[in-house]
Short mmCIF file of C-alpha atoms and ligand atoms in Angstrom, two decimals:
data_model
loop_
_atom_site.label_atom_id
_atom_site.label_comp_id
_atom_site.label_asym_id
_atom_site.label_seq_id
_atom_site.Cartn_x
_atom_site.Cartn_y
_atom_site.Cartn_z
CA UNK A 17 -4.35 -12.44 -17.85
CA UNK A 18 -5.76 -8.95 -18.20
CA UNK A 19 -5.99 -7.21 -14.88
CA UNK A 20 -9.31 -5.65 -13.90
CA UNK A 21 -10.17 -3.36 -11.08
CA UNK A 22 -13.39 -2.94 -9.04
CA UNK A 23 -13.55 0.48 -7.27
CA UNK A 24 -15.63 1.01 -4.17
CA UNK A 25 -16.55 4.35 -2.60
CA UNK A 26 -15.27 5.85 -5.85
CA UNK A 27 -16.07 9.53 -5.20
CA UNK A 28 -14.90 11.52 -8.19
CA UNK A 29 -12.60 8.66 -9.32
CA UNK A 30 -9.17 9.31 -7.77
CA UNK A 31 -8.37 5.63 -7.70
CA UNK A 32 -9.57 5.01 -11.20
CA UNK A 33 -7.67 7.99 -12.68
CA UNK A 34 -4.35 7.04 -10.92
CA UNK A 35 -4.65 3.38 -11.85
CA UNK A 36 -5.52 4.23 -15.49
CA UNK A 37 -2.42 6.36 -15.63
CA UNK A 38 -0.53 3.28 -14.69
CA UNK A 39 -2.30 1.20 -17.25
CA UNK A 40 -4.81 -0.74 -15.04
CA UNK A 41 -8.42 -0.88 -16.22
CA UNK A 42 -11.44 -0.31 -13.97
CA UNK A 43 -14.40 -2.51 -14.97
CA UNK A 44 -16.98 -1.73 -12.24
CA UNK A 45 -17.39 1.10 -9.68
CA UNK A 46 -19.76 2.15 -6.93
CA UNK A 47 -20.37 5.53 -5.30
CA UNK A 48 -23.31 6.84 -3.27
CA UNK A 49 -23.40 9.85 -1.03
CA UNK A 50 -25.63 9.08 1.95
CA UNK A 51 -25.78 12.62 3.34
CA UNK A 52 -27.54 14.21 0.45
CA UNK A 53 -30.23 13.55 -2.12
CA UNK A 54 -28.07 15.13 -4.86
CA UNK A 55 -25.19 12.95 -6.02
CA UNK A 56 -22.55 15.36 -7.36
CA UNK A 57 -19.52 13.06 -7.01
CA UNK A 58 -21.40 10.31 -8.95
CA UNK A 59 -22.32 12.78 -11.66
CA UNK A 60 -18.71 13.89 -11.91
CA UNK A 61 -17.55 10.28 -12.12
CA UNK A 62 -20.02 9.44 -14.94
CA UNK A 63 -19.12 12.58 -16.85
CA UNK A 64 -15.45 11.48 -17.06
CA UNK A 65 -16.08 7.69 -17.32
CA UNK A 66 -19.22 7.51 -19.44
CA UNK A 67 -18.78 4.00 -20.85
CA UNK A 68 -21.61 2.30 -18.97
CA UNK A 69 -21.69 -0.72 -21.23
CA UNK A 70 -18.13 -1.87 -20.66
CA UNK A 71 -17.51 -0.28 -17.34
CA UNK A 72 -20.75 -0.09 -15.45
CA UNK A 73 -21.03 2.25 -12.50
CA UNK A 74 -23.56 2.06 -9.71
CA UNK A 75 -24.87 5.03 -7.85
CA UNK A 76 -26.50 3.12 -5.01
CA UNK A 77 -25.79 2.43 -1.42
CA UNK A 78 -23.11 -0.35 -1.50
CA UNK A 79 -25.13 -2.27 1.07
CA UNK A 80 -27.89 -2.64 -1.53
CA UNK A 81 -25.35 -4.30 -3.80
CA UNK A 82 -23.88 -6.54 -1.16
CA UNK A 83 -27.38 -7.62 -0.08
CA UNK A 84 -27.73 -9.26 -3.57
CA UNK A 85 -24.32 -10.67 -3.57
CA UNK A 86 -24.96 -13.87 -1.57
CA UNK A 87 -27.55 -15.02 -4.12
CA UNK A 88 -26.09 -13.45 -7.15
CA UNK A 89 -22.30 -13.15 -6.93
CA UNK A 90 -22.27 -11.68 -10.42
CA UNK A 91 -23.71 -8.38 -9.39
CA UNK A 92 -20.05 -7.49 -9.00
CA UNK A 93 -17.88 -8.93 -11.82
CA UNK A 94 -14.78 -11.03 -11.03
CA UNK A 95 -11.80 -8.81 -10.72
CA UNK A 96 -8.06 -9.03 -9.93
CA UNK A 97 -7.87 -5.96 -7.74
CA UNK A 98 -10.44 -4.42 -5.34
CA UNK A 99 -9.77 -0.81 -4.39
CA UNK A 100 -11.48 1.77 -2.17
CA UNK A 101 -11.13 4.58 0.32
CA UNK A 102 -13.56 4.16 3.14
CA UNK A 103 -14.14 5.88 6.49
CA UNK A 104 -12.61 5.19 9.82
CA UNK A 105 -15.62 4.06 11.90
CA UNK A 106 -16.27 1.72 14.90
CA UNK A 107 -15.49 -1.85 13.59
CA UNK A 108 -16.32 -3.58 16.76
CA UNK A 109 -18.45 -6.75 16.75
CA UNK A 110 -20.97 -8.58 18.87
CA UNK A 111 -21.62 -12.30 18.45
CA UNK A 112 -25.23 -13.61 18.68
CA UNK A 113 -26.15 -17.22 18.73
CA UNK A 114 -28.59 -16.86 15.85
CA UNK A 115 -26.66 -14.63 13.49
CA UNK A 116 -23.00 -15.19 14.40
CA UNK A 117 -20.60 -12.31 14.29
CA UNK A 118 -22.26 -8.93 13.66
CA UNK A 119 -20.66 -5.59 12.99
CA UNK A 120 -22.43 -2.31 13.71
CA UNK A 121 -24.96 -1.26 11.07
CA UNK A 122 -23.75 1.29 8.54
CA UNK A 123 -20.10 0.46 9.14
CA UNK A 124 -18.68 0.25 5.61
CA UNK A 125 -15.81 -2.11 6.51
CA UNK A 126 -18.39 -4.94 6.72
CA UNK A 127 -19.51 -4.29 3.14
CA UNK A 128 -15.92 -4.58 1.94
CA UNK A 129 -15.49 -7.75 4.06
CA UNK A 130 -18.53 -9.33 2.41
CA UNK A 131 -17.33 -8.50 -1.06
CA UNK A 132 -13.88 -10.00 -0.24
CA UNK A 133 -15.51 -13.08 1.22
CA UNK A 134 -17.74 -13.67 -1.74
CA UNK A 135 -15.54 -12.48 -4.68
CA UNK A 136 -12.21 -13.40 -3.18
CA UNK A 137 -10.08 -11.17 -5.46
CA UNK A 138 -6.35 -11.95 -5.51
CA UNK A 139 -5.36 -8.37 -4.51
CA UNK A 140 -6.90 -5.56 -2.56
CA UNK A 141 -5.71 -1.96 -1.97
CA UNK A 142 -7.55 0.13 0.57
CA UNK A 143 -7.07 3.72 1.76
CA UNK A 144 -8.00 5.32 5.03
CA UNK A 145 -6.98 8.12 7.31
CA UNK A 146 -3.97 7.23 9.42
CA UNK A 147 -5.96 7.61 12.58
CA UNK A 148 -7.29 4.13 11.85
CA UNK A 149 -4.04 2.70 13.17
CA UNK A 150 -4.68 4.06 16.55
CA UNK A 151 -8.42 4.01 16.98
CA UNK A 152 -10.46 3.93 19.10
CA UNK A 153 -8.68 6.02 21.66
CA UNK A 154 -9.85 3.83 24.51
CA UNK A 155 -8.64 0.56 22.88
CA UNK A 156 -5.84 1.67 20.68
CA UNK A 157 -5.42 -0.25 17.45
CA UNK A 158 -8.58 -2.36 17.83
CA UNK A 159 -10.15 -1.26 14.51
CA UNK A 160 -7.04 -1.90 12.41
CA UNK A 161 -6.62 -5.28 14.22
CA UNK A 162 -10.22 -6.19 13.36
CA UNK A 163 -9.60 -5.44 9.72
CA UNK A 164 -6.37 -7.49 9.87
CA UNK A 165 -8.16 -10.33 11.61
CA UNK A 166 -10.92 -10.45 9.08
CA UNK A 167 -8.45 -10.49 6.16
CA UNK A 168 -6.38 -13.23 7.90
CA UNK A 169 -9.53 -15.32 8.27
CA UNK A 170 -10.25 -14.83 4.52
CA UNK A 171 -6.80 -16.09 3.73
CA UNK A 172 -4.95 -12.93 2.96
CA UNK A 173 -1.54 -11.48 3.92
CA UNK A 174 -1.60 -7.69 4.48
CA UNK A 175 1.01 -4.97 4.40
CA UNK A 176 0.29 -1.36 5.33
CA UNK A 177 2.13 1.95 5.07
CA UNK A 178 1.37 5.51 6.04
CA UNK A 179 2.29 7.65 3.05
CA UNK A 180 2.50 11.47 3.30
CA UNK A 181 2.23 12.62 -0.30
CA UNK A 182 4.42 15.65 0.24
CA UNK A 183 7.35 13.40 1.24
CA UNK A 184 7.32 11.80 -2.17
CA UNK A 185 7.30 14.91 -4.34
CA UNK A 186 3.63 16.03 -4.26
CA UNK A 187 2.34 19.51 -3.31
CA UNK A 188 0.19 18.45 -0.39
CA UNK A 189 0.83 17.12 3.10
CA UNK A 190 -1.79 14.47 2.82
CA UNK A 191 -1.09 11.52 5.05
CA UNK A 192 -3.06 8.33 4.49
CA UNK A 193 -2.69 4.72 5.38
CA UNK A 194 -2.64 2.37 2.41
CA UNK A 195 -3.52 -1.26 3.09
CA UNK A 196 -2.40 -3.84 0.55
CA UNK A 197 -3.69 -7.42 0.86
CA UNK A 198 -2.66 -10.40 -1.31
CA UNK A 199 -4.41 -13.75 -1.20
CA UNK A 200 -2.10 -16.40 0.31
CA UNK A 201 -1.95 -18.38 -2.89
CA UNK A 202 -0.41 -15.41 -4.92
CA UNK A 203 3.34 -15.33 -5.65
CA UNK A 204 3.62 -12.11 -3.61
CA UNK A 205 2.31 -13.85 -0.48
CA UNK A 206 4.45 -16.82 -1.09
CA UNK A 207 7.44 -14.49 -1.40
CA UNK A 208 6.58 -12.94 2.00
CA UNK A 209 6.20 -16.41 3.56
CA UNK A 210 9.68 -17.33 2.21
CA UNK A 211 11.33 -14.18 3.40
CA UNK A 212 9.46 -13.93 6.68
CA UNK A 213 7.96 -10.94 8.43
CA UNK A 214 10.97 -8.73 8.86
CA UNK A 215 12.37 -5.26 8.57
CA UNK A 216 13.85 -6.29 5.24
CA UNK A 217 10.37 -6.76 3.86
CA UNK A 218 9.09 -3.42 5.13
CA UNK A 219 12.21 -1.50 4.14
CA UNK A 220 13.16 -3.19 0.93
CA UNK A 221 11.33 -6.23 -0.59
CA UNK A 222 7.78 -5.76 0.25
CA UNK A 223 4.94 -4.03 -1.61
CA UNK A 224 5.52 -0.37 -0.71
CA UNK A 225 9.29 0.24 -0.68
CA UNK A 226 9.83 -0.05 -4.46
CA UNK A 227 7.75 3.10 -5.23
CA UNK A 228 7.93 4.69 -1.78
CA UNK A 229 11.46 4.09 -0.64
CA UNK A 230 12.49 4.39 3.03
CA UNK A 231 15.79 4.65 4.83
CA UNK A 232 17.56 1.31 5.48
CA UNK A 233 17.86 2.05 9.14
CA UNK A 234 18.66 -0.50 11.82
CA UNK A 235 15.67 -1.63 13.93
CA UNK A 236 15.68 -2.64 17.51
CA UNK A 237 13.68 -5.83 16.94
CA UNK A 238 12.89 -8.32 14.18
CA UNK A 239 10.53 -10.59 16.01
CA UNK A 240 6.91 -10.70 14.93
CA UNK A 241 4.09 -10.65 17.50
CA UNK A 242 1.51 -13.45 17.69
CA UNK A 243 -1.79 -12.58 16.09
CA UNK A 244 -4.04 -15.63 16.56
CA UNK A 245 -6.94 -14.11 18.37
CA UNK A 246 -10.47 -14.50 16.96
CA UNK A 247 -12.08 -11.33 15.64
CA UNK A 248 -14.43 -11.38 18.63
CA UNK A 249 -11.39 -11.60 21.05
CA UNK A 250 -9.78 -8.72 19.16
CA UNK A 251 -12.98 -6.66 19.40
CA UNK A 252 -13.36 -7.30 23.15
CA UNK A 253 -9.93 -6.77 24.41
CA UNK A 254 -7.14 -6.50 21.84
CA UNK A 255 -5.00 -3.36 21.88
CA UNK A 256 -1.80 -2.74 19.89
CA UNK A 257 0.69 -0.01 18.85
CA UNK A 258 0.64 -0.18 15.06
CA UNK A 259 3.51 1.74 13.60
CA UNK A 260 3.56 3.50 10.17
CA UNK A 261 4.65 0.34 8.39
CA UNK A 262 3.75 -3.26 9.07
CA UNK A 263 2.79 -6.72 7.78
CA UNK A 264 0.41 -9.43 8.87
CA UNK A 265 0.51 -12.97 7.70
CA UNK A 266 -0.73 -16.36 9.04
CA UNK A 267 -1.22 -15.36 12.69
CA UNK A 268 1.79 -13.04 12.98
CA UNK A 269 2.18 -9.24 12.96
CA UNK A 270 5.38 -7.25 12.51
CA UNK A 271 5.39 -3.46 12.62
CA UNK A 272 8.10 -0.86 12.70
CA UNK A 273 8.47 2.91 12.15
CA UNK A 274 10.05 3.65 8.80
CA UNK A 275 11.35 6.99 7.57
CA UNK A 276 10.85 8.14 3.95
CA UNK A 277 13.71 8.89 1.63
CA UNK A 278 12.50 12.41 1.09
CA UNK A 279 11.97 13.39 -2.53
CA UNK A 280 12.45 17.11 -3.24
CA UNK A 281 8.97 18.51 -2.44
CA UNK A 282 6.67 20.56 -4.62
CA UNK A 283 5.61 23.85 -3.08
CA UNK A 284 2.12 25.20 -2.91
CA UNK A 285 3.24 28.13 -5.02
CA UNK A 286 3.52 25.88 -8.04
CA UNK A 287 -0.11 25.18 -8.27
CA UNK A 288 -1.32 28.77 -8.05
CA UNK A 289 -3.24 30.47 -10.86
CA UNK A 290 -1.89 33.82 -12.12
CA UNK A 291 -5.31 35.44 -12.15
CA UNK A 292 -8.31 34.55 -10.01
CA UNK A 293 -11.81 36.02 -9.59
CA UNK A 294 -12.27 38.78 -7.01
CA UNK A 295 -14.65 36.60 -4.91
CA UNK A 296 -11.66 34.60 -3.60
CA UNK A 297 -10.01 37.61 -2.05
CA UNK A 298 -10.86 38.37 1.56
CA UNK A 299 -11.28 41.86 2.97
CA UNK A 300 -9.14 43.39 5.69
CA UNK A 301 -12.21 43.54 7.82
CA UNK A 302 -12.70 39.77 7.54
CA UNK A 303 -9.07 39.34 8.55
CA UNK A 304 -9.07 41.63 11.57
CA UNK A 305 -12.56 41.44 12.93
CA UNK A 306 -13.44 39.65 16.13
CA UNK A 307 -13.44 35.88 15.16
CA UNK A 308 -11.96 36.85 11.82
CA UNK A 309 -9.19 34.97 9.93
CA UNK A 310 -6.38 36.21 12.05
CA UNK A 311 -8.15 35.27 15.32
CA UNK A 312 -9.21 31.82 13.98
CA UNK A 313 -5.69 30.85 12.94
CA UNK A 314 -3.91 32.40 15.90
CA UNK A 315 -3.01 30.83 19.22
CA UNK A 316 -5.52 31.35 22.02
CA UNK A 317 -5.99 30.71 25.64
CA UNK A 318 -9.38 31.85 26.86
CA UNK A 319 -12.32 31.14 28.98
CA UNK A 320 -15.35 29.70 27.14
CA UNK A 321 -18.86 28.82 28.27
CA UNK A 322 -20.53 25.62 27.01
CA UNK A 323 -24.23 25.54 26.10
CA UNK A 324 -25.04 23.99 29.51
CA UNK A 325 -23.32 26.93 31.24
CA UNK A 326 -20.14 25.09 32.15
CA UNK A 327 -17.18 27.44 32.00
CA UNK A 328 -13.87 25.96 30.81
CA UNK A 329 -10.39 27.04 29.64
CA UNK A 330 -9.83 26.71 25.88
CA UNK A 331 -6.34 26.71 24.41
CA UNK A 332 -4.89 26.02 20.95
CA UNK A 333 -1.63 26.86 19.12
CA UNK A 334 -1.29 29.01 16.02
CA UNK A 335 -1.34 27.63 12.51
CA UNK A 336 0.58 29.38 9.65
CA UNK A 337 -1.12 32.62 8.69
CA UNK A 338 -0.93 33.19 5.75
CA UNK A 339 -0.18 29.69 4.47
CA UNK A 340 3.43 29.31 3.34
CA UNK A 341 3.81 29.23 -0.43
CA UNK A 342 7.26 27.63 -0.33
CA UNK A 343 6.05 24.41 1.46
CA UNK A 344 3.52 21.83 0.33
CA UNK A 345 0.01 22.76 1.41
CA UNK A 346 -1.68 21.35 4.55
CA UNK A 347 -4.26 18.59 4.02
CA UNK A 348 -7.29 19.68 2.03
CA UNK A 349 -10.39 19.02 4.11
CA UNK A 350 -14.00 18.93 2.90
CA UNK A 351 -14.70 22.32 4.27
CA UNK A 352 -11.81 23.96 2.35
CA UNK A 353 -14.20 26.20 0.38
CA UNK A 354 -15.64 27.97 3.34
CA UNK A 355 -15.35 31.73 2.95
CA UNK A 356 -16.26 32.18 6.66
CA UNK A 357 -13.16 32.62 8.70
CA UNK A 358 -12.01 29.29 10.07
CA UNK A 359 -8.78 27.47 10.86
CA UNK A 360 -8.50 24.77 8.25
CA UNK A 361 -9.30 26.64 4.99
CA UNK A 362 -6.02 27.75 3.38
CA UNK A 363 -5.48 31.56 3.27
CA UNK A 364 -2.54 32.63 1.13
CA UNK A 365 -1.03 35.98 0.13
CA UNK A 366 -1.49 36.00 -3.62
CA UNK A 367 2.02 36.50 -5.05
CA UNK A 368 0.79 38.46 -7.98
CA UNK A 369 -2.03 40.64 -6.50
CA UNK A 370 -0.21 40.86 -3.06
CA UNK A 371 -3.53 40.36 -1.27
CA UNK A 372 -4.98 37.63 0.93
CA UNK A 373 -7.27 35.03 -0.66
CA UNK A 374 -8.49 31.49 -0.40
CA UNK A 375 -7.61 28.80 -2.94
CA UNK A 376 -9.74 28.27 -6.05
CA UNK A 377 -11.31 24.89 -6.86
CA UNK A 378 -8.77 24.37 -9.64
CA UNK A 379 -5.85 24.99 -7.35
CA UNK A 380 -7.36 22.45 -4.91
CA UNK A 381 -7.72 19.93 -7.75
CA UNK A 382 -4.09 20.51 -8.63
CA UNK A 383 -3.06 19.81 -5.02
CA UNK A 384 -4.72 16.38 -5.42
CA UNK A 385 -3.20 15.90 -8.93
CA UNK A 386 -6.51 15.96 -10.81
CA UNK A 387 -6.74 17.71 -14.18
CA UNK A 388 -7.89 21.31 -14.01
CA UNK A 389 -11.71 21.56 -13.70
CA UNK A 390 -12.19 17.83 -13.11
CA UNK A 391 -15.12 18.64 -10.75
CA UNK A 392 -16.58 21.45 -12.89
CA UNK A 393 -19.39 19.05 -13.97
CA UNK A 394 -22.44 21.10 -12.75
CA UNK A 395 -22.00 20.84 -8.99
CA UNK A 396 -22.00 23.88 -6.62
CA UNK A 397 -18.51 25.25 -5.92
CA UNK A 398 -18.73 24.18 -2.24
CA UNK A 399 -19.20 20.58 -3.44
CA UNK A 400 -16.15 20.81 -5.61
CA UNK A 401 -14.06 21.53 -2.55
CA UNK A 402 -15.97 18.84 -0.65
CA UNK A 403 -15.14 16.22 -3.21
CA UNK A 404 -11.52 17.19 -3.23
CA UNK A 405 -11.46 16.93 0.57
CA UNK A 406 -12.61 13.37 0.18
CA UNK A 407 -10.37 12.43 -2.65
CA UNK A 408 -6.71 11.26 -2.86
CA UNK A 409 -3.55 12.30 -4.44
CA UNK A 410 -3.77 10.80 -7.92
CA UNK A 411 -0.03 10.62 -8.40
CA UNK A 412 0.29 8.45 -5.24
CA UNK A 413 -2.19 6.07 -6.75
CA UNK A 414 -0.39 6.05 -10.06
CA UNK A 415 2.76 4.93 -8.37
CA UNK A 416 0.92 2.23 -6.37
CA UNK A 417 -0.56 1.21 -9.71
CA UNK A 418 2.90 0.85 -11.25
CA UNK A 419 3.88 -1.41 -8.33
CA UNK A 420 0.69 -3.36 -8.53
CA UNK A 421 1.39 -4.11 -12.16
CA UNK A 422 4.75 -5.60 -11.24
CA UNK A 423 3.33 -7.63 -8.41
CA UNK A 424 0.29 -8.86 -10.31
CA UNK A 425 2.46 -9.90 -13.33
CA UNK A 426 4.22 -12.50 -11.22
C1 LIG B 529 -13.16 8.90 1.24
S1 LIG B 529 -14.28 9.12 0.00
C2 LIG B 529 -13.44 8.34 -1.32
C3 LIG B 529 -13.11 9.30 -2.45
C4 LIG B 529 -12.48 8.71 -3.68
N1 LIG B 529 -11.37 7.88 -3.45
C5 LIG B 529 -12.10 9.81 -4.60
O1 LIG B 529 -11.04 9.86 -5.13
O2 LIG B 529 -12.92 10.77 -4.86
C6 LIG B 529 -15.57 7.97 0.44
C7 LIG B 529 -16.65 7.93 -0.53
O3 LIG B 529 -17.60 6.85 -0.14
C8 LIG B 529 -18.94 7.35 -0.47
N2 LIG B 529 -19.89 6.55 0.39
C9 LIG B 529 -20.16 6.81 1.70
N3 LIG B 529 -21.12 5.80 2.02
C10 LIG B 529 -21.41 5.05 0.96
C11 LIG B 529 -22.23 3.91 0.81
N4 LIG B 529 -23.01 3.47 1.76
N5 LIG B 529 -22.24 3.38 -0.48
C12 LIG B 529 -21.43 3.81 -1.46
N6 LIG B 529 -20.62 4.89 -1.27
C13 LIG B 529 -20.59 5.46 -0.06
C14 LIG B 529 -18.84 8.82 -0.15
O4 LIG B 529 -19.90 9.56 -0.74
C15 LIG B 529 -17.51 9.23 -0.56
O5 LIG B 529 -17.51 9.73 -1.87
#
């Protein structure tokens, strides 16, 4: 059987690019930016993947697609793998007599849940910030548990792993949780059932270790926890310490902390252009002025006054200034392009010009493993950085794609 992929929350196509590099074909995708009228990510995607006949792409709110799905399941074609990176939001539910279980409006998890319920693909690969494992702060782990509870009820087994791209040879410290679900009638899920939820699965035989190896360290327990609460019970009172690796199957959860077998890392220096336009260089005044770059990135302990007049002590530690060229970069965020002094935008000492500057869009694309000028498709430069702040490390997806091909073959 030919494997086909449906890509949700597609952005500029990080999943698609990585999966294509591993030989998997995307047959349908969806992307819509709710915050703005303009749709630069969608335009970028269509520029690179223009074949609308064979690989249709929808630039509409996903909830408009799922609204049609109940009556017309064909609005999304059948597929073997559903992928998507989606936000960490409040997944809690309320049950009403008339409508049953209801998630909060606008929470995108419920759109994914509906697609899985109606289309029932054999495999799913999702991406999220690793904060998902611990949120919300007041009921630690509830949201991840709701996600697991929903997939359990839809007859899937799930394995997750936090992957820091820099630990596997990429030039950016981008840490994301990847969530892989396999329908319980697949060979992969049957293999898990046979082996049982154990450290062996998470360190050796499961989905992630083949491409993202971890140390075969002893663990202090090998006994899964019960996970047979309803989603409503989870939402109301369940709390759990999810570690960076774990597996859920048929009413049990097993989670442990795993340590990567560190590949030699790629330093930020390796993505730098030799010559860049003068607009990326920052002046000495911008560095030294009050609330300039040096101040923003430095440690501080000071008294501040809130808008309501409340006076409080503010403290934060220093972050590298300038950013180190011989380490992988910090995580690229959506405001990376800001030329106004701030903490998170990278500021490097250009090794050729020997002056301080910010990173160019191409360098940021390289940190995510996209081809040079991938986002140079007519959007404003600030949007190019924004799209890269949202995107993923393509090489990580390519390796997950290689593993998916093995798993889906069986
Ligand atoms: C974390 S980003 C994923 C980026 C993508 N993986 C990439 O490589 O570029 C989430 C994407 O979901 C899109 N999005 C947010 N709300 C949406 C909605 N209601 N329907 C469809 N897409 C949405 C955002 O515009 C954003 O591009």
